[in-house]
Amino acid sequence: MNPDHLALIGEFRRFAPSNFKIEFSGDVIIVQVSPPAIHERNLSVVRRQFEAHAPAGYLSTGNMDLASPQVAKVRNPDLTYLPEDAMASTANSVPAELALIAVEIVSPSNPENDWVGKLRDYPVMQIPLYLLVDASQKTVTLFREPEGGRYRMREDAAFGETVHIPEPFGFTLDTAVLLPY
């Protein structure tokens, strides 16, 4: 990773309010303010469903940098599942390829970050599942099977429909409980 980026990120984290998060993709640094309450509500509803089906030995986190130094990317998904031993560290990031899924609740102020930037980055980072909850569009989209820098499979559902979340979770996500912006 570019040492200048790491230094800039370190400086930002030291002085920025705690309600900001920072990510980078190549030469682009993304800074975002904390999301609105409905975003957090939808995230909590989704997390509750995943928790009931989380594989043994994995923990959920919504505040962990996933790093892929070989492709110069650091992303911080709203929700992910990582091996317990990977989180028994004082490091500020974990290898992205350890993540089972990246879940994003699309930000109403910057949807391109989730729909373009992260959709480009997550398959390159070898994250096997990417779930996008877009409360503005009232849709849920699951991307899976990363190959050649993109996801091979896509499943779309409107709020009120269900989405099958494959193994290692293996359950049907209920989207009727989600609220639109």
JSON list of C-alpha atoms in Angstrom, two decimals:
[
{"chain": "A", "resi": 1, "resn": "MET", "atom": "CA", "xyz": [0.00, 0.00, 0.00]},
{"chain": "A", "resi": 2, "resn": "ASN", "atom": "CA", "xyz": [1.10, 3.54, -0.65]},
{"chain": "A", "resi": 3, "resn": "PRO", "atom": "CA", "xyz": [2.90, 4.78, 2.51]},
{"chain": "A", "resi": 4, "resn": "ASP", "atom": "CA", "xyz": [1.54, 8.29, 1.91]},
{"chain": "A", "resi": 5, "resn": "HIS", "atom": "CA", "xyz": [-2.03, 6.92, 2.06]},
{"chain": "A", "resi": 6, "resn": "LEU", "atom": "CA", "xyz": [-1.32, 5.08, 5.29]},
{"chain": "A", "resi": 7, "resn": "ALA", "atom": "CA", "xyz": [0.19, 8.22, 6.84]},
{"chain": "A", "resi": 8, "resn": "LEU", "atom": "CA", "xyz": [-2.79, 10.33, 5.74]},
{"chain": "A", "resi": 9, "resn": "ILE", "atom": "CA", "xyz": [-5.25, 7.79, 7.09]},
{"chain": "A", "resi": 10, "resn": "GLY", "atom": "CA", "xyz": [-3.37, 7.65, 10.39]},
{"chain": "A", "resi": 11, "resn": "GLU", "atom": "CA", "xyz": [-3.48, 11.44, 10.71]},
{"chain": "A", "resi": 12, "resn": "PHE", "atom": "CA", "xyz": [-7.17, 11.55, 9.85]},
{"chain": "A", "resi": 13, "resn": "ARG", "atom": "CA", "xyz": [-8.01, 8.90, 12.45]},
{"chain": "A", "resi": 14, "resn": "ARG", "atom": "CA", "xyz": [-6.12, 10.82, 15.12]},
{"chain": "A", "resi": 15, "resn": "PHE", "atom": "CA", "xyz": [-7.99, 14.08, 14.62]},
{"chain": "A", "resi": 16, "resn": "ALA", "atom": "CA", "xyz": [-11.37, 13.24, 13.06]},
{"chain": "A", "resi": 17, "resn": "PRO", "atom": "CA", "xyz": [-14.49, 12.87, 15.16]},
{"chain": "A", "resi": 18, "resn": "SER", "atom": "CA", "xyz": [-15.30, 9.26, 16.02]},
{"chain": "A", "resi": 19, "resn": "ASN", "atom": "CA", "xyz": [-18.42, 9.28, 13.84]},
{"chain": "A", "resi": 20, "resn": "PHE", "atom": "CA", "xyz": [-16.35, 9.31, 10.63]},
{"chain": "A", "resi": 21, "resn": "LYS", "atom": "CA", "xyz": [-14.95, 6.29, 8.84]},
{"chain": "A", "resi": 22, "resn": "ILE", "atom": "CA", "xyz": [-12.28, 6.14, 6.17]},
{"chain": "A", "resi": 23, "resn": "GLU", "atom": "CA", "xyz": [-11.56, 3.66, 3.37]},
{"chain": "A", "resi": 24, "resn": "PHE", "atom": "CA", "xyz": [-9.37, 3.65, 0.31]},
{"chain": "A", "resi": 25, "resn": "SER", "atom": "CA", "xyz": [-9.39, 2.03, -3.07]},
{"chain": "A", "resi": 26, "resn": "GLY", "atom": "CA", "xyz": [-6.25, 2.50, -5.15]},
{"chain": "A", "resi": 27, "resn": "ASP", "atom": "CA", "xyz": [-5.60, 6.24, -5.12]},
{"chain": "A", "resi": 28, "resn": "VAL", "atom": "CA", "xyz": [-9.07, 7.24, -3.86]},
{"chain": "A", "resi": 29, "resn": "ILE", "atom": "CA", "xyz": [-9.66, 7.93, -0.17]},
{"chain": "A", "resi": 30, "resn": "ILE", "atom": "CA", "xyz": [-13.30, 7.83, 0.96]},
{"chain": "A", "resi": 31, "resn": "VAL", "atom": "CA", "xyz": [-14.39, 9.63, 4.14]},
{"chain": "A", "resi": 32, "resn": "GLN", "atom": "CA", "xyz": [-17.96, 9.31, 5.38]},
{"chain": "A", "resi": 33, "resn": "VAL", "atom": "CA", "xyz": [-19.91, 10.59, 8.35]},
{"chain": "A", "resi": 34, "resn": "SER", "atom": "CA", "xyz": [-21.94, 8.20, 10.48]},
{"chain": "A", "resi": 35, "resn": "PRO", "atom": "CA", "xyz": [-25.22, 7.11, 8.90]},
{"chain": "A", "resi": 36, "resn": "PRO", "atom": "CA", "xyz": [-28.80, 8.07, 9.85]},
{"chain": "A", "resi": 37, "resn": "ALA", "atom": "CA", "xyz": [-30.84, 6.09, 12.38]},
{"chain": "A", "resi": 38, "resn": "ILE", "atom": "CA", "xyz": [-32.87, 4.19, 9.76]},
{"chain": "A", "resi": 39, "resn": "HIS", "atom": "CA", "xyz": [-29.61, 2.92, 8.24]},
{"chain": "A", "resi": 40, "resn": "GLU", "atom": "CA", "xyz": [-28.57, 1.54, 11.64]},
{"chain": "A", "resi": 41, "resn": "ARG", "atom": "CA", "xyz": [-32.03, 0.07, 12.22]},
{"chain": "A", "resi": 42, "resn": "ASN", "atom": "CA", "xyz": [-31.96, -1.82, 8.92]},
{"chain": "A", "resi": 43, "resn": "LEU", "atom": "CA", "xyz": [-28.44, -2.99, 9.66]},
{"chain": "A", "resi": 44, "resn": "SER", "atom": "CA", "xyz": [-29.52, -4.28, 13.09]},
{"chain": "A", "resi": 45, "resn": "VAL", "atom": "CA", "xyz": [-32.46, -6.16, 11.57]},
{"chain": "A", "resi": 46, "resn": "VAL", "atom": "CA", "xyz": [-30.17, -7.79, 8.99]},
{"chain": "A", "resi": 47, "resn": "ARG", "atom": "CA", "xyz": [-27.50, -8.56, 11.60]},
{"chain": "A", "resi": 48, "resn": "ARG", "atom": "CA", "xyz": [-30.06, -10.26, 13.85]},
{"chain": "A", "resi": 49, "resn": "GLN", "atom": "CA", "xyz": [-30.99, -12.63, 11.02]},
{"chain": "A", "resi": 50, "resn": "PHE", "atom": "CA", "xyz": [-27.36, -13.42, 10.22]},
{"chain": "A", "resi": 51, "resn": "GLU", "atom": "CA", "xyz": [-26.50, -13.99, 13.90]},
{"chain": "A", "resi": 52, "resn": "ALA", "atom": "CA", "xyz": [-29.03, -16.83, 14.07]},
{"chain": "A", "resi": 53, "resn": "HIS", "atom": "CA", "xyz": [-27.12, -18.63, 11.26]},
{"chain": "A", "resi": 54, "resn": "ALA", "atom": "CA", "xyz": [-23.50, -17.60, 11.78]},
{"chain": "A", "resi": 55, "resn": "PRO", "atom": "CA", "xyz": [-21.05, -20.48, 11.48]},
{"chain": "A", "resi": 56, "resn": "ALA", "atom": "CA", "xyz": [-19.18, -21.62, 14.58]},
{"chain": "A", "resi": 57, "resn": "GLY", "atom": "CA", "xyz": [-15.81, -19.93, 15.03]},
{"chain": "A", "resi": 58, "resn": "TYR", "atom": "CA", "xyz": [-16.85, -16.68, 13.33]},
{"chain": "A", "resi": 59, "resn": "LEU", "atom": "CA", "xyz": [-17.75, -13.34, 14.85]},
{"chain": "A", "resi": 60, "resn": "SER", "atom": "CA", "xyz": [-19.65, -10.42, 13.39]},
{"chain": "A", "resi": 61, "resn": "THR", "atom": "CA", "xyz": [-18.15, -6.98, 13.21]},
{"chain": "A", "resi": 62, "resn": "GLY", "atom": "CA", "xyz": [-19.25, -3.71, 11.70]},
{"chain": "A", "resi": 63, "resn": "ASN", "atom": "CA", "xyz": [-16.17, -1.68, 12.37]},
{"chain": "A", "resi": 64, "resn": "MET", "atom": "CA", "xyz": [-13.22, -3.64, 11.01]},
{"chain": "A", "resi": 65, "resn": "ASP", "atom": "CA", "xyz": [-11.01, -2.64, 8.12]},
{"chain": "A", "resi": 66, "resn": "LEU", "atom": "CA", "xyz": [-10.60, -5.41, 5.56]},
{"chain": "A", "resi": 67, "resn": "ALA", "atom": "CA", "xyz": [-7.26, -4.99, 3.84]},
{"chain": "A", "resi": 68, "resn": "SER", "atom": "CA", "xyz": [-5.94, -6.36, 0.57]},
{"chain": "A", "resi": 69, "resn": "PRO", "atom": "CA", "xyz": [-2.41, -4.99, 0.28]},
{"chain": "A", "resi": 70, "resn": "GLN", "atom": "CA", "xyz": [-1.79, -6.87, -2.99]},
{"chain": "A", "resi": 71, "resn": "VAL", "atom": "CA", "xyz": [-4.53, -4.79, -4.66]},
{"chain": "A", "resi": 72, "resn": "ALA", "atom": "CA", "xyz": [-4.09, -1.61, -2.54]},
{"chain": "A", "resi": 73, "resn": "LYS", "atom": "CA", "xyz": [-7.57, -1.63, -1.05]},
{"chain": "A", "resi": 74, "resn": "VAL", "atom": "CA", "xyz": [-8.96, -1.18, 2.46]},
{"chain": "A", "resi": 75, "resn": "ARG", "atom": "CA", "xyz": [-12.70, -1.33, 2.96]},
{"chain": "A", "resi": 76, "resn": "ASN", "atom": "CA", "xyz": [-14.85, -1.23, 6.08]},
{"chain": "A", "resi": 77, "resn": "PRO", "atom": "CA", "xyz": [-18.22, -2.95, 5.50]},
{"chain": "A", "resi": 78, "resn": "ASP", "atom": "CA", "xyz": [-21.27, -2.26, 7.64]},
{"chain": "A", "resi": 79, "resn": "LEU", "atom": "CA", "xyz": [-21.28, -5.94, 8.63]},
{"chain": "A", "resi": 80, "resn": "THR", "atom": "CA", "xyz": [-18.92, -8.83, 8.07]},
{"chain": "A", "resi": 81, "resn": "TYR", "atom": "CA", "xyz": [-18.05, -12.18, 9.64]},
{"chain": "A", "resi": 82, "resn": "LEU", "atom": "CA", "xyz": [-14.45, -13.03, 10.44]},
{"chain": "A", "resi": 83, "resn": "PRO", "atom": "CA", "xyz": [-12.71, -15.97, 12.12]},
{"chain": "A", "resi": 84, "resn": "GLU", "atom": "CA", "xyz": [-12.45, -15.47, 15.88]},
{"chain": "A", "resi": 85, "resn": "ASP", "atom": "CA", "xyz": [-8.66, -15.92, 15.83]},
{"chain": "A", "resi": 86, "resn": "ALA", "atom": "CA", "xyz": [-8.29, -13.16, 13.20]},
{"chain": "A", "resi": 87, "resn": "MET", "atom": "CA", "xyz": [-9.91, -10.77, 15.66]},
{"chain": "A", "resi": 88, "resn": "ALA", "atom": "CA", "xyz": [-7.58, -11.73, 18.53]},
{"chain": "A", "resi": 89, "resn": "SER", "atom": "CA", "xyz": [-5.06, -9.16, 17.37]},
{"chain": "A", "resi": 90, "resn": "THR", "atom": "CA", "xyz": [-4.15, -5.56, 18.06]},
{"chain": "A", "resi": 91, "resn": "ALA", "atom": "CA", "xyz": [-3.94, -4.85, 14.31]},
{"chain": "A", "resi": 92, "resn": "ASN", "atom": "CA", "xyz": [-6.27, -2.23, 12.82]},
{"chain": "A", "resi": 93, "resn": "SER", "atom": "CA", "xyz": [-7.18, -4.46, 9.90]},
{"chain": "A", "resi": 94, "resn": "VAL", "atom": "CA", "xyz": [-7.54, -8.10, 8.91]},
{"chain": "A", "resi": 95, "resn": "PRO", "atom": "CA", "xyz": [-6.96, -9.76, 5.55]},
{"chain": "A", "resi": 96, "resn": "ALA", "atom": "CA", "xyz": [-10.06, -9.27, 3.41]},
{"chain": "A", "resi": 97, "resn": "GLU", "atom": "CA", "xyz": [-9.98, -12.84, 2.11]},
{"chain": "A", "resi": 98, "resn": "LEU", "atom": "CA", "xyz": [-10.87, -14.07, 5.61]},
{"chain": "A", "resi": 99, "resn": "ALA", "atom": "CA", "xyz": [-14.30, -12.38, 5.47]},
{"chain": "A", "resi": 100, "resn": "LEU", "atom": "CA", "xyz": [-17.27, -14.61, 4.72]},
{"chain": "A", "resi": 101, "resn": "ILE", "atom": "CA", "xyz": [-19.46, -11.73, 3.53]},
{"chain": "A", "resi": 102, "resn": "ALA", "atom": "CA", "xyz": [-19.62, -7.96, 3.24]},
{"chain": "A", "resi": 103, "resn": "VAL", "atom": "CA", "xyz": [-23.01, -6.40, 4.00]},
{"chain": "A", "resi": 104, "resn": "GLU", "atom": "CA", "xyz": [-23.66, -2.79, 3.10]},
{"chain": "A", "resi": 105, "resn": "ILE", "atom": "CA", "xyz": [-26.70, -0.65, 3.80]},
{"chain": "A", "resi": 106, "resn": "VAL", "atom": "CA", "xyz": [-26.51, 1.82, 0.91]},
{"chain": "A", "resi": 107, "resn": "SER", "atom": "CA", "xyz": [-25.87, 5.37, 2.06]},
{"chain": "A", "resi": 108, "resn": "PRO", "atom": "CA", "xyz": [-28.46, 7.83, 0.73]},
{"chain": "A", "resi": 109, "resn": "SER", "atom": "CA", "xyz": [-25.73, 10.49, 0.44]},
{"chain": "A", "resi": 110, "resn": "ASN", "atom": "CA", "xyz": [-23.20, 8.36, -1.46]},
{"chain": "A", "resi": 111, "resn": "PRO", "atom": "CA", "xyz": [-24.78, 5.31, -3.14]},
{"chain": "A", "resi": 112, "resn": "GLU", "atom": "CA", "xyz": [-21.98, 5.15, -5.71]},
{"chain": "A", "resi": 113, "resn": "ASN", "atom": "CA", "xyz": [-19.54, 4.04, -3.02]},
{"chain": "A", "resi": 114, "resn": "ASP", "atom": "CA", "xyz": [-21.56, 0.84, -2.44]},
{"chain": "A", "resi": 115, "resn": "TRP", "atom": "CA", "xyz": [-22.94, 0.25, -5.94]},
{"chain": "A", "resi": 116, "resn": "VAL", "atom": "CA", "xyz": [-19.78, 1.09, -7.89]},
{"chain": "A", "resi": 117, "resn": "GLY", "atom": "CA", "xyz": [-16.68, 1.27, -5.71]},
{"chain": "A", "resi": 118, "resn": "LYS", "atom": "CA", "xyz": [-17.36, -1.63, -3.37]},
{"chain": "A", "resi": 119, "resn": "LEU", "atom": "CA", "xyz": [-18.92, -3.74, -6.11]},
{"chain": "A", "resi": 120, "resn": "ARG", "atom": "CA", "xyz": [-15.64, -3.27, -7.98]},
{"chain": "A", "resi": 121, "resn": "ASP", "atom": "CA", "xyz": [-13.41, -3.84, -4.93]},
{"chain": "A", "resi": 122, "resn": "TYR", "atom": "CA", "xyz": [-15.01, -6.70, -2.97]},
{"chain": "A", "resi": 123, "resn": "PRO", "atom": "CA", "xyz": [-14.65, -9.41, -5.65]},
{"chain": "A", "resi": 124, "resn": "VAL", "atom": "CA", "xyz": [-11.02, -8.35, -6.26]},
{"chain": "A", "resi": 125, "resn": "MET", "atom": "CA", "xyz": [-10.50, -8.62, -2.49]},
{"chain": "A", "resi": 126, "resn": "GLN", "atom": "CA", "xyz": [-11.90, -12.20, -2.70]},
{"chain": "A", "resi": 127, "resn": "ILE", "atom": "CA", "xyz": [-14.92, -11.60, -0.45]},
{"chain": "A", "resi": 128, "resn": "PRO", "atom": "CA", "xyz": [-17.24, -14.46, -1.46]},
{"chain": "A", "resi": 129, "resn": "LEU", "atom": "CA", "xyz": [-20.60, -12.76, -0.76]},
{"chain": "A", "resi": 130, "resn": "TYR", "atom": "CA", "xyz": [-21.66, -9.13, -1.05]},
{"chain": "A", "resi": 131, "resn": "LEU", "atom": "CA", "xyz": [-25.13, -8.16, 0.19]},
{"chain": "A", "resi": 132, "resn": "LEU", "atom": "CA", "xyz": [-26.43, -4.69, -0.67]},
{"chain": "A", "resi": 133, "resn": "VAL", "atom": "CA", "xyz": [-29.52, -3.32, 1.09]},
{"chain": "A", "resi": 134, "resn": "ASP", "atom": "CA", "xyz": [-30.70, -0.21, -0.76]},
{"chain": "A", "resi": 135, "resn": "ALA", "atom": "CA", "xyz": [-33.42, 1.46, 1.31]},
{"chain": "A", "resi": 136, "resn": "SER", "atom": "CA", "xyz": [-33.80, 4.29, -1.24]},
{"chain": "A", "resi": 137, "resn": "GLN", "atom": "CA", "xyz": [-34.60, 1.78, -4.00]},
{"chain": "A", "resi": 138, "resn": "LYS", "atom": "CA", "xyz": [-36.36, -0.68, -1.62]},
{"chain": "A", "resi": 139, "resn": "THR", "atom": "CA", "xyz": [-34.17, -3.51, -2.93]},
{"chain": "A", "resi": 140, "resn": "VAL", "atom": "CA", "xyz": [-31.76, -6.13, -1.65]},
{"chain": "A", "resi": 141, "resn": "THR", "atom": "CA", "xyz": [-29.09, -7.52, -3.96]},
{"chain": "A", "resi": 142, "resn": "LEU", "atom": "CA", "xyz": [-26.79, -10.46, -3.28]},
{"chain": "A", "resi": 143, "resn": "PHE", "atom": "CA", "xyz": [-23.62, -10.87, -5.32]},
{"chain": "A", "resi": 144, "resn": "ARG", "atom": "CA", "xyz": [-21.64, -14.10, -5.09]},
{"chain": "A", "resi": 145, "resn": "GLU", "atom": "CA", "xyz": [-18.94, -16.23, -6.71]},
{"chain": "A", "resi": 146, "resn": "PRO", "atom": "CA", "xyz": [-16.08, -13.77, -7.28]},
{"chain": "A", "resi": 147, "resn": "GLU", "atom": "CA", "xyz": [-14.11, -14.64, -10.38]},
{"chain": "A", "resi": 148, "resn": "GLY", "atom": "CA", "xyz": [-11.85, -12.57, -12.61]},
{"chain": "A", "resi": 149, "resn": "GLY", "atom": "CA", "xyz": [-12.40, -9.39, -10.61]},
{"chain": "A", "resi": 150, "resn": "ARG", "atom": "CA", "xyz": [-16.19, -9.49, -10.61]},
{"chain": "A", "resi": 151, "resn": "TYR", "atom": "CA", "xyz": [-19.09, -11.44, -9.13]},
{"chain": "A", "resi": 152, "resn": "ARG", "atom": "CA", "xyz": [-20.50, -14.11, -11.42]},
{"chain": "A", "resi": 153, "resn": "MET", "atom": "CA", "xyz": [-23.94, -14.38, -9.77]},
{"chain": "A", "resi": 154, "resn": "ARG", "atom": "CA", "xyz": [-26.49, -11.74, -8.79]},
{"chain": "A", "resi": 155, "resn": "GLU", "atom": "CA", "xyz": [-29.87, -12.08, -7.07]},
{"chain": "A", "resi": 156, "resn": "ASP", "atom": "CA", "xyz": [-32.24, -9.10, -6.72]},
{"chain": "A", "resi": 157, "resn": "ALA", "atom": "CA", "xyz": [-35.29, -8.80, -4.49]},
{"chain": "A", "resi": 158, "resn": "ALA", "atom": "CA", "xyz": [-37.67, -6.01, -3.61]},
{"chain": "A", "resi": 159, "resn": "PHE", "atom": "CA", "xyz": [-38.39, -5.23, 0.02]},
{"chain": "A", "resi": 160, "resn": "GLY", "atom": "CA", "xyz": [-40.99, -7.81, 1.07]},
{"chain": "A", "resi": 161, "resn": "GLU", "atom": "CA", "xyz": [-39.42, -10.64, -0.94]},
{"chain": "A", "resi": 162, "resn": "THR", "atom": "CA", "xyz": [-36.85, -13.08, 0.36]},
{"chain": "A", "resi": 163, "resn": "VAL", "atom": "CA", "xyz": [-33.21, -13.63, -0.56]},
{"chain": "A", "resi": 164, "resn": "HIS", "atom": "CA", "xyz": [-31.48, -16.99, -0.14]},
{"chain": "A", "resi": 165, "resn": "ILE", "atom": "CA", "xyz": [-28.18, -16.52, 1.69]},
{"chain": "A", "resi": 166, "resn": "PRO", "atom": "CA", "xyz": [-25.98, -19.52, 0.77]},
{"chain": "A", "resi": 167, "resn": "GLU", "atom": "CA", "xyz": [-23.68, -21.54, 3.00]},
{"chain": "A", "resi": 168, "resn": "PRO", "atom": "CA", "xyz": [-21.90, -21.13, 5.29]},
{"chain": "A", "resi": 169, "resn": "PHE", "atom": "CA", "xyz": [-24.93, -19.18, 6.57]},
{"chain": "A", "resi": 170, "resn": "GLY", "atom": "CA", "xyz": [-27.65, -21.13, 4.73]},
{"chain": "A", "resi": 171, "resn": "PHE", "atom": "CA", "xyz": [-30.88, -19.24, 5.43]},
{"chain": "A", "resi": 172, "resn": "THR", "atom": "CA", "xyz": [-33.55, -17.11, 3.79]},
{"chain": "A", "resi": 173, "resn": "LEU", "atom": "CA", "xyz": [-33.25, -13.39, 4.54]},
{"chain": "A", "resi": 174, "resn": "ASP", "atom": "CA", "xyz": [-36.60, -11.75, 5.34]},
{"chain": "A", "resi": 175, "resn": "THR", "atom": "CA", "xyz": [-36.65, -8.31, 3.72]},
{"chain": "A", "resi": 176, "resn": "ALA", "atom": "CA", "xyz": [-40.22, -7.46, 4.77]},
{"chain": "A", "resi": 177, "resn": "VAL", "atom": "CA", "xyz": [-38.83, -6.10, 8.05]},
{"chain": "A", "resi": 178, "resn": "LEU", "atom": "CA", "xyz": [-36.67, -3.47, 6.30]},
{"chain": "A", "resi": 179, "resn": "LEU", "atom": "CA", "xyz": [-37.73, 0.17, 6.13]},
{"chain": "A", "resi": 180, "resn": "PRO", "atom": "CA", "xyz": [-37.21, 2.48, 3.13]},
{"chain": "A", "resi": 181, "resn": "TYR", "atom": "CA", "xyz": [-35.66, 5.96, 3.35]}
]
